[in-house]
Short mmCIF file of C-alpha atoms and ligand atoms in Angstrom, two decimals:
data_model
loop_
_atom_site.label_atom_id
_atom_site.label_comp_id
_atom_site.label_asym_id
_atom_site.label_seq_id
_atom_site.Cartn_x
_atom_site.Cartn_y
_atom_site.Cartn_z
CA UNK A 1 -6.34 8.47 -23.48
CA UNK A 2 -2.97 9.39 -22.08
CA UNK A 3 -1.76 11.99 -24.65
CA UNK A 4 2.08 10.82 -24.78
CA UNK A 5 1.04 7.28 -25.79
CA UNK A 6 -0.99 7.91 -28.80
CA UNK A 7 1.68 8.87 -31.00
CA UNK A 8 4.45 6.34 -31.49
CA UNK A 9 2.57 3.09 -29.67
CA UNK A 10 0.10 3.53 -31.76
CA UNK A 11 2.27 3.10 -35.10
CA UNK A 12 4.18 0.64 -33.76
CA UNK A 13 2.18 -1.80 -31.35
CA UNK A 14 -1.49 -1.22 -31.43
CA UNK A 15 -2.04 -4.58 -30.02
CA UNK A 16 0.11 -3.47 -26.89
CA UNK A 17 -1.71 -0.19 -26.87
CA UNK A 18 -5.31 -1.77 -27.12
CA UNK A 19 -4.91 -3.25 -24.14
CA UNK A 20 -3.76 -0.43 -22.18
CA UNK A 21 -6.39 1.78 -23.20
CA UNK A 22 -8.58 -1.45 -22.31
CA UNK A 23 -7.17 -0.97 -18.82
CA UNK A 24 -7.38 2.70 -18.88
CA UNK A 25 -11.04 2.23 -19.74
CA UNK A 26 -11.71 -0.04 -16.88
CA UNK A 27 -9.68 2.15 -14.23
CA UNK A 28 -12.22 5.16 -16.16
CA UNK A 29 -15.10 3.20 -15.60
CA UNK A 30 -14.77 1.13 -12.11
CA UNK A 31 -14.92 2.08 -8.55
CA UNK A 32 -11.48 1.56 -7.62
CA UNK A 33 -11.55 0.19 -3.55
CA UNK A 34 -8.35 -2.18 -3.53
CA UNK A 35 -6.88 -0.63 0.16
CA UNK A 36 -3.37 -0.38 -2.02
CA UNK A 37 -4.06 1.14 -4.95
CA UNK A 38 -4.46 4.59 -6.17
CA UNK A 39 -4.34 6.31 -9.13
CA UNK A 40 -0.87 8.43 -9.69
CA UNK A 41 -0.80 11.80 -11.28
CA UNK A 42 -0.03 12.46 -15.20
CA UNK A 43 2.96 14.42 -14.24
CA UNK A 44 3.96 11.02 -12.35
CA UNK A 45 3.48 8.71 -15.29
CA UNK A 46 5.39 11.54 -17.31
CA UNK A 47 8.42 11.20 -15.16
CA UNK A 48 8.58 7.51 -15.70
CA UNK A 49 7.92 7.34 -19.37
CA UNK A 50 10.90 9.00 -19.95
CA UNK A 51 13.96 8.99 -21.37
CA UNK A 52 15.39 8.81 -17.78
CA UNK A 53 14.81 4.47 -18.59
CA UNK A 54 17.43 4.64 -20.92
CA UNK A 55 20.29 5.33 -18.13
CA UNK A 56 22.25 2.80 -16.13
CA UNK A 57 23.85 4.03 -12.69
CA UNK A 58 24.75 1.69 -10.71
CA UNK A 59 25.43 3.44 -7.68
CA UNK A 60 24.70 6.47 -6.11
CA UNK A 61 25.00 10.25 -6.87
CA UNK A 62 28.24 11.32 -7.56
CA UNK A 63 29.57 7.30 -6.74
CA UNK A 64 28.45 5.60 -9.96
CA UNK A 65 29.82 2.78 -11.66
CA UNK A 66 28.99 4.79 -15.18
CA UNK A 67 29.20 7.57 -16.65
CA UNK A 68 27.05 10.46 -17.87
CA UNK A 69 25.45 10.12 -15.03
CA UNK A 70 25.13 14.01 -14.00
CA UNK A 71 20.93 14.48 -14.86
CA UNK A 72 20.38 10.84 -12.88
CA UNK A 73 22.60 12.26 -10.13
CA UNK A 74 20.37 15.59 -9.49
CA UNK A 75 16.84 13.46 -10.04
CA UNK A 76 18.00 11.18 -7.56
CA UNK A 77 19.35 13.84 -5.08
CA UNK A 78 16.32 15.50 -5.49
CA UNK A 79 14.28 12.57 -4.53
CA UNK A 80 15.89 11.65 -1.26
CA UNK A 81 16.00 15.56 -0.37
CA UNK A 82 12.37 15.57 -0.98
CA UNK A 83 11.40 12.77 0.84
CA UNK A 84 13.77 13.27 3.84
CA UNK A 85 11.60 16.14 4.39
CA UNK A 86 8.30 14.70 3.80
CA UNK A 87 8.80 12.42 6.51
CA UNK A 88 11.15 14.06 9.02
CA UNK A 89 14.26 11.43 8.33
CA UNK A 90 17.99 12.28 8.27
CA UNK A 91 18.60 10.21 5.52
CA UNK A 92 17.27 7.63 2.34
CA UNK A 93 17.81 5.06 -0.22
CA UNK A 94 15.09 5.60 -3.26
CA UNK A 95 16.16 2.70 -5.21
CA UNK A 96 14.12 0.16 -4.16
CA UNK A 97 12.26 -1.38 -6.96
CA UNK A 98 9.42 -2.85 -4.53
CA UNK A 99 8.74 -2.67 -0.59
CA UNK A 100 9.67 -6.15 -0.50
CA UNK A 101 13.45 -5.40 -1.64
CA UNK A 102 12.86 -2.59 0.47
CA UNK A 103 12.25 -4.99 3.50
CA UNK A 104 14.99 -6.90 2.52
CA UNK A 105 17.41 -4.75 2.21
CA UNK A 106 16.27 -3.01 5.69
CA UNK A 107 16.43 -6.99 7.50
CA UNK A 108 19.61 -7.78 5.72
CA UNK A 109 20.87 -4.55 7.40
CA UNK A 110 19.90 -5.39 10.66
CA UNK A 111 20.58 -9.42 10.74
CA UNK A 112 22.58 -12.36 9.66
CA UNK A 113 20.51 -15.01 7.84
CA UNK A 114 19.44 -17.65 10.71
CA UNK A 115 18.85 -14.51 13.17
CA UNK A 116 15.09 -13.93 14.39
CA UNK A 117 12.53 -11.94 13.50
CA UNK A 118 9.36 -11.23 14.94
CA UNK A 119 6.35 -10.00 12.95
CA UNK A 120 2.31 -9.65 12.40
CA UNK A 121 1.12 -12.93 11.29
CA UNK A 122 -0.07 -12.85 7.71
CA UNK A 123 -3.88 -13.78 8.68
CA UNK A 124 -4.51 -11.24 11.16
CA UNK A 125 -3.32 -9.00 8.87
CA UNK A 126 0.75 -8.49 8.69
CA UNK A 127 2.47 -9.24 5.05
CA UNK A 128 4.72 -11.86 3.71
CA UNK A 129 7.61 -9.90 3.56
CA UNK A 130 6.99 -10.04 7.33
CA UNK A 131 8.57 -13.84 8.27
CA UNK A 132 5.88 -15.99 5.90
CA UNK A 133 7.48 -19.27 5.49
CA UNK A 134 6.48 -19.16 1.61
CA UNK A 135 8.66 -16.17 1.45
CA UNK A 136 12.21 -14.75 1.90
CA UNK A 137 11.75 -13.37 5.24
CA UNK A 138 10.31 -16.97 6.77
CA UNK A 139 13.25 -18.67 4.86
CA UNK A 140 16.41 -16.72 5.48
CA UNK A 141 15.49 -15.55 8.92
CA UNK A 142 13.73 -17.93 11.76
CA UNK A 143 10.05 -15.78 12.11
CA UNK A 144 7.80 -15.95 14.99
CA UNK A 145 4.35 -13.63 14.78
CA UNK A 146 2.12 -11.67 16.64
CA UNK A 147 -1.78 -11.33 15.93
CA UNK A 148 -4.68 -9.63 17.27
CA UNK A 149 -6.12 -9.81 20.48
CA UNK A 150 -9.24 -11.80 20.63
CA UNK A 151 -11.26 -9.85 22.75
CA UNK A 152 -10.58 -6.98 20.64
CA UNK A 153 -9.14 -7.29 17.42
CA UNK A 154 -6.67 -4.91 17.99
CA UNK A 155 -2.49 -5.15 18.51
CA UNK A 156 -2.41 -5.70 22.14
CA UNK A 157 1.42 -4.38 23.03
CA UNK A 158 1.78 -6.32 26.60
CA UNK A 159 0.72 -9.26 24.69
CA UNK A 160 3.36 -8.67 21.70
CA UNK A 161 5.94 -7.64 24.72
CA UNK A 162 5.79 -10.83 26.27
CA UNK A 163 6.15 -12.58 22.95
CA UNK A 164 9.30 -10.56 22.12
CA UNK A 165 10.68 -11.24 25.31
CA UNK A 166 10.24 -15.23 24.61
CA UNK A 167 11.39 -15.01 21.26
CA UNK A 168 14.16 -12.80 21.75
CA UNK A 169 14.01 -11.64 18.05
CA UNK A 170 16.63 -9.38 16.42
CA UNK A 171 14.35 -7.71 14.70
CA UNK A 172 11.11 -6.42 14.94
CA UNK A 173 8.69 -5.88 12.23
CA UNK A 174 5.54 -3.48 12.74
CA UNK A 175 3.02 -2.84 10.15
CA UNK A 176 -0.31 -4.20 8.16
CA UNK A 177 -1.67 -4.34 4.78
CA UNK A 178 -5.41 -5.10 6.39
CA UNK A 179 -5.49 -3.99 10.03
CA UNK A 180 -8.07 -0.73 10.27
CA UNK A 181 -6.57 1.35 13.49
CA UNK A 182 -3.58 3.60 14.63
CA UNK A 183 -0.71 1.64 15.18
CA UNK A 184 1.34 2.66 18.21
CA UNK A 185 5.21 3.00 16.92
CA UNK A 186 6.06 4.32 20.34
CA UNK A 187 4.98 1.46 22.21
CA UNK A 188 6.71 -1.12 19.41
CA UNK A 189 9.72 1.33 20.17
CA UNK A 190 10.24 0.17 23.44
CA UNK A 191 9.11 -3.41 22.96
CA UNK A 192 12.05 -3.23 20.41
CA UNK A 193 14.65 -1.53 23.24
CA UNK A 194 13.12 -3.74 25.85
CA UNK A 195 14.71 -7.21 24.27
CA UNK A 196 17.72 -5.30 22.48
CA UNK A 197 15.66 -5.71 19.03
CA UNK A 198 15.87 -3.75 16.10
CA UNK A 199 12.56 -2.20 15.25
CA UNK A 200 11.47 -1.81 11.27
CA UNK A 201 8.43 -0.16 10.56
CA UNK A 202 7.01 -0.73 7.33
CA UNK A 203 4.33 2.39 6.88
CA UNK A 204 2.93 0.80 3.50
CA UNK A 205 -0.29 1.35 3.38
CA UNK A 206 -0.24 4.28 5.49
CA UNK A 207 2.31 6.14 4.57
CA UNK A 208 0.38 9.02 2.75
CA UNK A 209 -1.48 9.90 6.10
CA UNK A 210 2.29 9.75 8.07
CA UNK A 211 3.62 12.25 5.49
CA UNK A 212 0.41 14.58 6.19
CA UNK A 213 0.71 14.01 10.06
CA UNK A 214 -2.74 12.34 10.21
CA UNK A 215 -1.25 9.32 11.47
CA UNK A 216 1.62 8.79 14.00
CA UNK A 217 5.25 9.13 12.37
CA UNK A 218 7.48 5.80 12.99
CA UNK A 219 10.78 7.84 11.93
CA UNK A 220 11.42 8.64 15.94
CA UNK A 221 10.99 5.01 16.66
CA UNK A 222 12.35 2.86 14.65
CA UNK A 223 16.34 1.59 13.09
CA UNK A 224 14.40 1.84 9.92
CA UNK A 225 11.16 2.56 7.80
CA UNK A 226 10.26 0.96 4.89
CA UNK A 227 7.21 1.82 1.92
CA UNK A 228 5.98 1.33 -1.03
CA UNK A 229 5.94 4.96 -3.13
CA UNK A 230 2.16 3.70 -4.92
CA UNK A 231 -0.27 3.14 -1.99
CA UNK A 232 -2.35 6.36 0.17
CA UNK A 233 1.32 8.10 -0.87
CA UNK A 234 0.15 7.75 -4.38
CA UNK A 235 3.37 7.98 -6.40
CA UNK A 236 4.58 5.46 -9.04
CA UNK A 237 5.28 1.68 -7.97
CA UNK A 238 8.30 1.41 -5.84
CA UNK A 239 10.02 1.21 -2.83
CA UNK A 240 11.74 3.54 0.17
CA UNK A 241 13.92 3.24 2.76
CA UNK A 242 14.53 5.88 5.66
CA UNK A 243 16.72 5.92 8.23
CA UNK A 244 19.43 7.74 10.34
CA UNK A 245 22.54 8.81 8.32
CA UNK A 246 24.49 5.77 9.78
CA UNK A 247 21.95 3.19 9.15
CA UNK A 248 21.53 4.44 5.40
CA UNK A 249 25.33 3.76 4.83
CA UNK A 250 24.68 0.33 5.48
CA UNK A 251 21.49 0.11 3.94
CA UNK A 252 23.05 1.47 0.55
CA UNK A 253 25.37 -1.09 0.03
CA UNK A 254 22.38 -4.26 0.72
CA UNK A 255 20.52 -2.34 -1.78
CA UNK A 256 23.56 -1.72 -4.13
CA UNK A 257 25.03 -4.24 -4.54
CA UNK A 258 23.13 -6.63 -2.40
CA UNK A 259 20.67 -7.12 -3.85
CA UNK A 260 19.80 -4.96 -6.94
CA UNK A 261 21.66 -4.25 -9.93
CA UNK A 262 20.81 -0.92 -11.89
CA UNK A 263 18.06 1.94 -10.21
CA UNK A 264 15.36 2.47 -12.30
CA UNK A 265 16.04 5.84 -12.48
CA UNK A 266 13.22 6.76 -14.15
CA UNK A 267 10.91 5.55 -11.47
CA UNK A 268 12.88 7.45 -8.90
CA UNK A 269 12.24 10.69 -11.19
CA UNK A 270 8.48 9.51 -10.63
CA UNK A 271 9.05 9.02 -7.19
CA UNK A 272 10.39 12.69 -6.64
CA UNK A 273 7.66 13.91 -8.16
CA UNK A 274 4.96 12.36 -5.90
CA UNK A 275 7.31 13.62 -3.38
CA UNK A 276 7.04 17.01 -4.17
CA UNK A 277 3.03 16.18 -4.76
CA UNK A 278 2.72 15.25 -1.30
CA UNK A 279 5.01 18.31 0.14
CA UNK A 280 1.77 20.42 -1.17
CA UNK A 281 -0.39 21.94 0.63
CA UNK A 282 -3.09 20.28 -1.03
CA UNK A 283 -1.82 16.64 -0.84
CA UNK A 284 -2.79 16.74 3.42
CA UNK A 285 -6.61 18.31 2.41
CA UNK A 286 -6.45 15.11 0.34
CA UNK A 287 -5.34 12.83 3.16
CA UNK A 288 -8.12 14.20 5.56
CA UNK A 289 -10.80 13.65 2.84
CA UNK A 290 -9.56 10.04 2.77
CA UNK A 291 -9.62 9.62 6.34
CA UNK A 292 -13.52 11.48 6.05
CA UNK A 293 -14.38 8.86 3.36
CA UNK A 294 -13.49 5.48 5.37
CA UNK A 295 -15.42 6.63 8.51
CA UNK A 296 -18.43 7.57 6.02
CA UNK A 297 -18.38 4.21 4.26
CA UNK A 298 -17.82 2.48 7.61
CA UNK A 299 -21.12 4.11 9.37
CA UNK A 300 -22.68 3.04 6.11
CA UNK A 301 -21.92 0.25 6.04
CA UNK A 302 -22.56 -1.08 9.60
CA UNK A 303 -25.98 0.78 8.37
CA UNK A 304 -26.08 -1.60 6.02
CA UNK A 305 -26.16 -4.61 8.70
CA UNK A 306 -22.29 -5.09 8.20
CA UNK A 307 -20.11 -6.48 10.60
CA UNK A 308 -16.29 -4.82 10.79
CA UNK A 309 -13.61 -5.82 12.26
CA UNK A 310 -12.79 -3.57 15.35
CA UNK A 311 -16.09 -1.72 14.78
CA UNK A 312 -14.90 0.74 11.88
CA UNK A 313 -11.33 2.49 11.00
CA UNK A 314 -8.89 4.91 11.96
CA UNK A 315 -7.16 4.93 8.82
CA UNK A 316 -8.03 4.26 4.76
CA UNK A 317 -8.97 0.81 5.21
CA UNK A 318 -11.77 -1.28 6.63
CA UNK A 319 -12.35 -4.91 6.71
CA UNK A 320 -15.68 -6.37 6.78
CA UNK A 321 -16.55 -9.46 8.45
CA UNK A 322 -19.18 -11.43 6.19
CA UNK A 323 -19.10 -14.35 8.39
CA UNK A 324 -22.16 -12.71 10.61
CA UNK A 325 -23.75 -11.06 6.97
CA UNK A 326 -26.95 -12.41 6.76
CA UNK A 327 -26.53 -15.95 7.45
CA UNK A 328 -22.95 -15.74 6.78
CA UNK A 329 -23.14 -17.73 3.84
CA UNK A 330 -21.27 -15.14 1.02
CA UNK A 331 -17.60 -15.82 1.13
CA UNK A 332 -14.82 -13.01 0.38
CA UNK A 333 -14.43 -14.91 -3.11
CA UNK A 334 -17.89 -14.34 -3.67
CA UNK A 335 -18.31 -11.38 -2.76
CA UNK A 336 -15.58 -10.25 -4.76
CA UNK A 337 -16.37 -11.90 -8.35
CA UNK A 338 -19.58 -10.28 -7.93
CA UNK A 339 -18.89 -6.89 -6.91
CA UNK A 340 -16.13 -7.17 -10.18
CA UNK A 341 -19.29 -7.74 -12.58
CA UNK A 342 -20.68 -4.44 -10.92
CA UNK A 343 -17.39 -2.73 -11.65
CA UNK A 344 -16.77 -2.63 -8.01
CA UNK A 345 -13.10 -3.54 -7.46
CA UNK A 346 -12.22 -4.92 -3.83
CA UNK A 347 -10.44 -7.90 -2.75
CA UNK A 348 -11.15 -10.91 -0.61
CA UNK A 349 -9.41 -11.22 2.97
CA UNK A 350 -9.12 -12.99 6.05
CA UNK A 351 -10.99 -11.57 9.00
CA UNK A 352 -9.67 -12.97 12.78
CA UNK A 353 -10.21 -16.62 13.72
CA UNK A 354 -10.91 -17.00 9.93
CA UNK A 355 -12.64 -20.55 9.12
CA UNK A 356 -11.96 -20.61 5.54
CA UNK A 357 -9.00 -21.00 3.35
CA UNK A 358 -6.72 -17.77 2.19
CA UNK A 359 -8.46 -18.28 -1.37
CA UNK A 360 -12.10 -18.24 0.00
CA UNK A 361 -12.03 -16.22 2.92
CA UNK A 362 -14.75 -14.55 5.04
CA UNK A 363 -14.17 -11.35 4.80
CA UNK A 364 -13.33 -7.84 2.04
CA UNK A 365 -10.78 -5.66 2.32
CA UNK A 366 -12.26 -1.83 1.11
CA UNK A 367 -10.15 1.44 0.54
CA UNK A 368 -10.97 4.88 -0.05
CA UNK A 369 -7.54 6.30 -1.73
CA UNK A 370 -8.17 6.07 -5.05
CA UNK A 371 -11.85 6.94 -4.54
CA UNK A 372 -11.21 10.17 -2.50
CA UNK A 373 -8.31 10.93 -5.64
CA UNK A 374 -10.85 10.71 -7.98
CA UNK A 375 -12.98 13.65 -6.28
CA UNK A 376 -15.50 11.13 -4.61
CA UNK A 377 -16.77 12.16 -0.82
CA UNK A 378 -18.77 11.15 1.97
CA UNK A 379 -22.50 11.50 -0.07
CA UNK A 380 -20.74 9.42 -2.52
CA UNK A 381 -19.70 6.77 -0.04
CA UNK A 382 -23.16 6.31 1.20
CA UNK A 383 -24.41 5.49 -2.05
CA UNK A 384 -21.07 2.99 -2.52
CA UNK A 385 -22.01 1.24 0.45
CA UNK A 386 -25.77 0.79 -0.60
CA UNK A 387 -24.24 -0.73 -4.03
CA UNK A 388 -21.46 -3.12 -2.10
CA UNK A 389 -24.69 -4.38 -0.10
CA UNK A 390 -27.11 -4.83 -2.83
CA UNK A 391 -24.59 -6.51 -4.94
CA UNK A 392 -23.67 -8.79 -2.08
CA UNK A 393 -27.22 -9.73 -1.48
CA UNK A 394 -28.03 -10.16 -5.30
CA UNK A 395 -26.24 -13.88 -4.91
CA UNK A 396 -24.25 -13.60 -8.45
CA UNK A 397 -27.65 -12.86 -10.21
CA UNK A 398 -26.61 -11.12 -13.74
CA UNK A 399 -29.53 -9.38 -14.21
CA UNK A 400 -29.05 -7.46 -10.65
CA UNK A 401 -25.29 -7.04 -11.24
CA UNK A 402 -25.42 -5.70 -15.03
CA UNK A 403 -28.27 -2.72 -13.13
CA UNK A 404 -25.93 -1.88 -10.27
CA UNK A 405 -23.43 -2.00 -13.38
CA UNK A 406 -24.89 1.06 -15.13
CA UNK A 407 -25.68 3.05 -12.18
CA UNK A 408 -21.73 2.61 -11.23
CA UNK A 409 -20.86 3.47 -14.79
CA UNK A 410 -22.50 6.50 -14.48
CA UNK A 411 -20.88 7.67 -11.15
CA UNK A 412 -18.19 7.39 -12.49
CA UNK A 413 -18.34 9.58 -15.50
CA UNK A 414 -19.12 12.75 -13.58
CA UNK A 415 -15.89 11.92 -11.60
CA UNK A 416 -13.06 11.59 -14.85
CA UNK A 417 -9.61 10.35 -13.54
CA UNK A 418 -7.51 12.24 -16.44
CA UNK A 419 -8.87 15.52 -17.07
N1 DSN B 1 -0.05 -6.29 -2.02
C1 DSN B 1 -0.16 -5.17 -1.12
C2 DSN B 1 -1.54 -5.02 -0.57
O1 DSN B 1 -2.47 -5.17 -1.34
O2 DSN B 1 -1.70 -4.69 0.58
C3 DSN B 1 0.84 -5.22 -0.04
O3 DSN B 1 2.09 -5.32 -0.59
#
């Protein structure tokens, strides 16, 4: 149990607390393999269960709307110095509360509402906050998208070029939450130039391997770069925005006040820790395991008779096509109920020229970040694989899934997340 909980929670709202330690019991005792998750450090969680949530500062350092803001004014510093450096950018904005106010506040930089924006299409792979119609992005801006190539899976550039130059968007939006391979910020850099677009990278999912260089940087490329602080960076939840100096002025006021009120200040302290985490030495033998650990669990997998798209990964993810498993009759939401009974945690996703709805789906997405955080490595990840397959094959049955259960269970006891 999380020391700093017990005390006070425990008095005061055990019902509250029993269901965090129920959560803290199944993050103990699952294999964590959602792509974007991970599992952020005690001195993390510290940062933001702090006092620091009492403060309002509306603002920025030394420009706030309140006072006593002096302690808030150095954390925050401290985070944008920090992560400045991490990735190589002249300047930040750490108050984001999510990516998607972090993509917001990038676009709203960039456009007018009614301008155009060009992104990855949701099914191949992109995100909502990337022009989806059910979201801001598709409703304040007019979206077009760009998808895989379907001889290869992959982002074919001359193919997005061609669309950019029909579209003629204002801005461009590159980045995934499922797509396994390198993606080419140099190339989507002069798409961008080529039809006088903005480019915005949003490094997500990736961003841990950017900061350890084991993964092209965007910063050169791009007006601006967007994340989330909680994925393969493995901070607290949150957003970022980087930029040059100029672009930051103008990002500062659509974040402030744009579109947010108050910075959680207490996050950002989180977020400059995880900063300062990932400026370690350590924090890049990390990223290399986790890049070790998704081409181990690919091979095994394909060993296993799996299908994945593009053939395997280049990054932390990989997405496997079920649609040519074994008849092909398991769906994603299958699969994925069932591996949860195992304690297996994944999620269901659309693979390319996908045949069933968003909610069915005929493929997984897997990660390795919180696995590889937790101490697991390759030997581990052929045994993972072996489980994913048997569960998949067991076809729901209890019996099957309560075995694979216990043998999962006890993996992961001689891996503790909290020490
Ligand atoms: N929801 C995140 C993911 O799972 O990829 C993206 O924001």
């Amino acid at each position: 149990m999380n020391s700093f909980l017990q005390t006070s929670l425990k008095k005061q709202d055990p019902e509250i607390l029993s269901w965090i330690e129920k959560e803290e019991i199944r993050q103990e005792r699952g294999l964590e393999m959602i792509a974007s998750e991970n599992y952020a450090s005690q001195a993390v969680m510290e940062a933001q269960g702090s006092v620091l949530t009492n403060k309002y500062a509306e603002g920025y350092p030394q420009k706030r709307y309140y006072g006593g803001c002096e302690n808030v004014d150095e954390i925050e510093s401290i985070a944008i110095k920090r992560v400045t450096q991490l990735f190589g950018a002249e300047a930040a904005n750490v108050q984001p509360h999510s990516g998607s106010q972090a993509n917001m506040a990038a676009y709203l930089s960039l456009m007018k509402p009614g301008d155009r924006i060009l992104g990855m299409d949701l099914s191949h792979g992109g995100h909502l906050t990337h022009g989806s119609p059910v979201n801001f992005s598709g409703q304040i801006f007019e979206a077009g998208f760009y998808g895989l190539s379907d001889s290869t899976d992959r982002l074919d550039y001359d193919q997005i070029r061609e669309q950019a130059k029909a579209f003629q968007p204002q801005v461009i939006v590159a980045g995934a939450s499922a797509y396994p391979r390198l993606i080419d910020f140099e190339a989507f850099g002069s798409i961008a130039r080529e039809v006088g677009a903005h480019l915005v990278v949003d490094m997500a999912h990736i961003a841990g391997l950017v900061a350890a260089d084991l993964h092209p940087n965007p910063i050169p490329h791009a007006s601006l770069v967007t994340s989330t602080t909680h994925k393969t960076l493995r901070g607290p939840r949150g957003g970022i925005i980087l930029g040059s100096e100029e672009q930051i002025k103008t990002v500062n006021k659509k974040i402030f006040p744009g579109i947010q009120g108050g910075p959680l200040e207490h996050v950002i302290a989180a977020k400059a820790v995880a900063f300062g985490e990932a400026l370690a030495p350590d924090f890049k033998v990390y990223q290399q395991q986790v890049l070790e650990n998704a081409c181990a669990l690919a091979e095994a997998l394909q060993s296993e008779g799996f299908d994945l798209v593009t053939g395997g990964t280049e990054n932390h993810l990989i997405l496997v096509d079920l649609s040519s498993f074994e008849g092909g009759d398991v769906t994603g939401k299958d699969a994925e109920a069932w591996l949860d009974l195992a304690h297996i945690t994944v999620n269901k996703n659309t693979v390319p020229r996908e045949k069933r709805s968003p909610f069915v789906t005929s493929g997984l997405r897997v990660g390795v970040p919180a696995l590889t955080t937790r101490g697991l490595k390759t030997s581990e990840m052929k045994q993972i694989s072996s489980w994913i397959a048997q569960g998949i094959r067991s076809g729901g049955d209890l019996k099957k899934l309560e075995s694979l259960k216990t043998e999962v269970i006890s993996l992961c006891e001689k891996f503790p997340l909290y020490r």
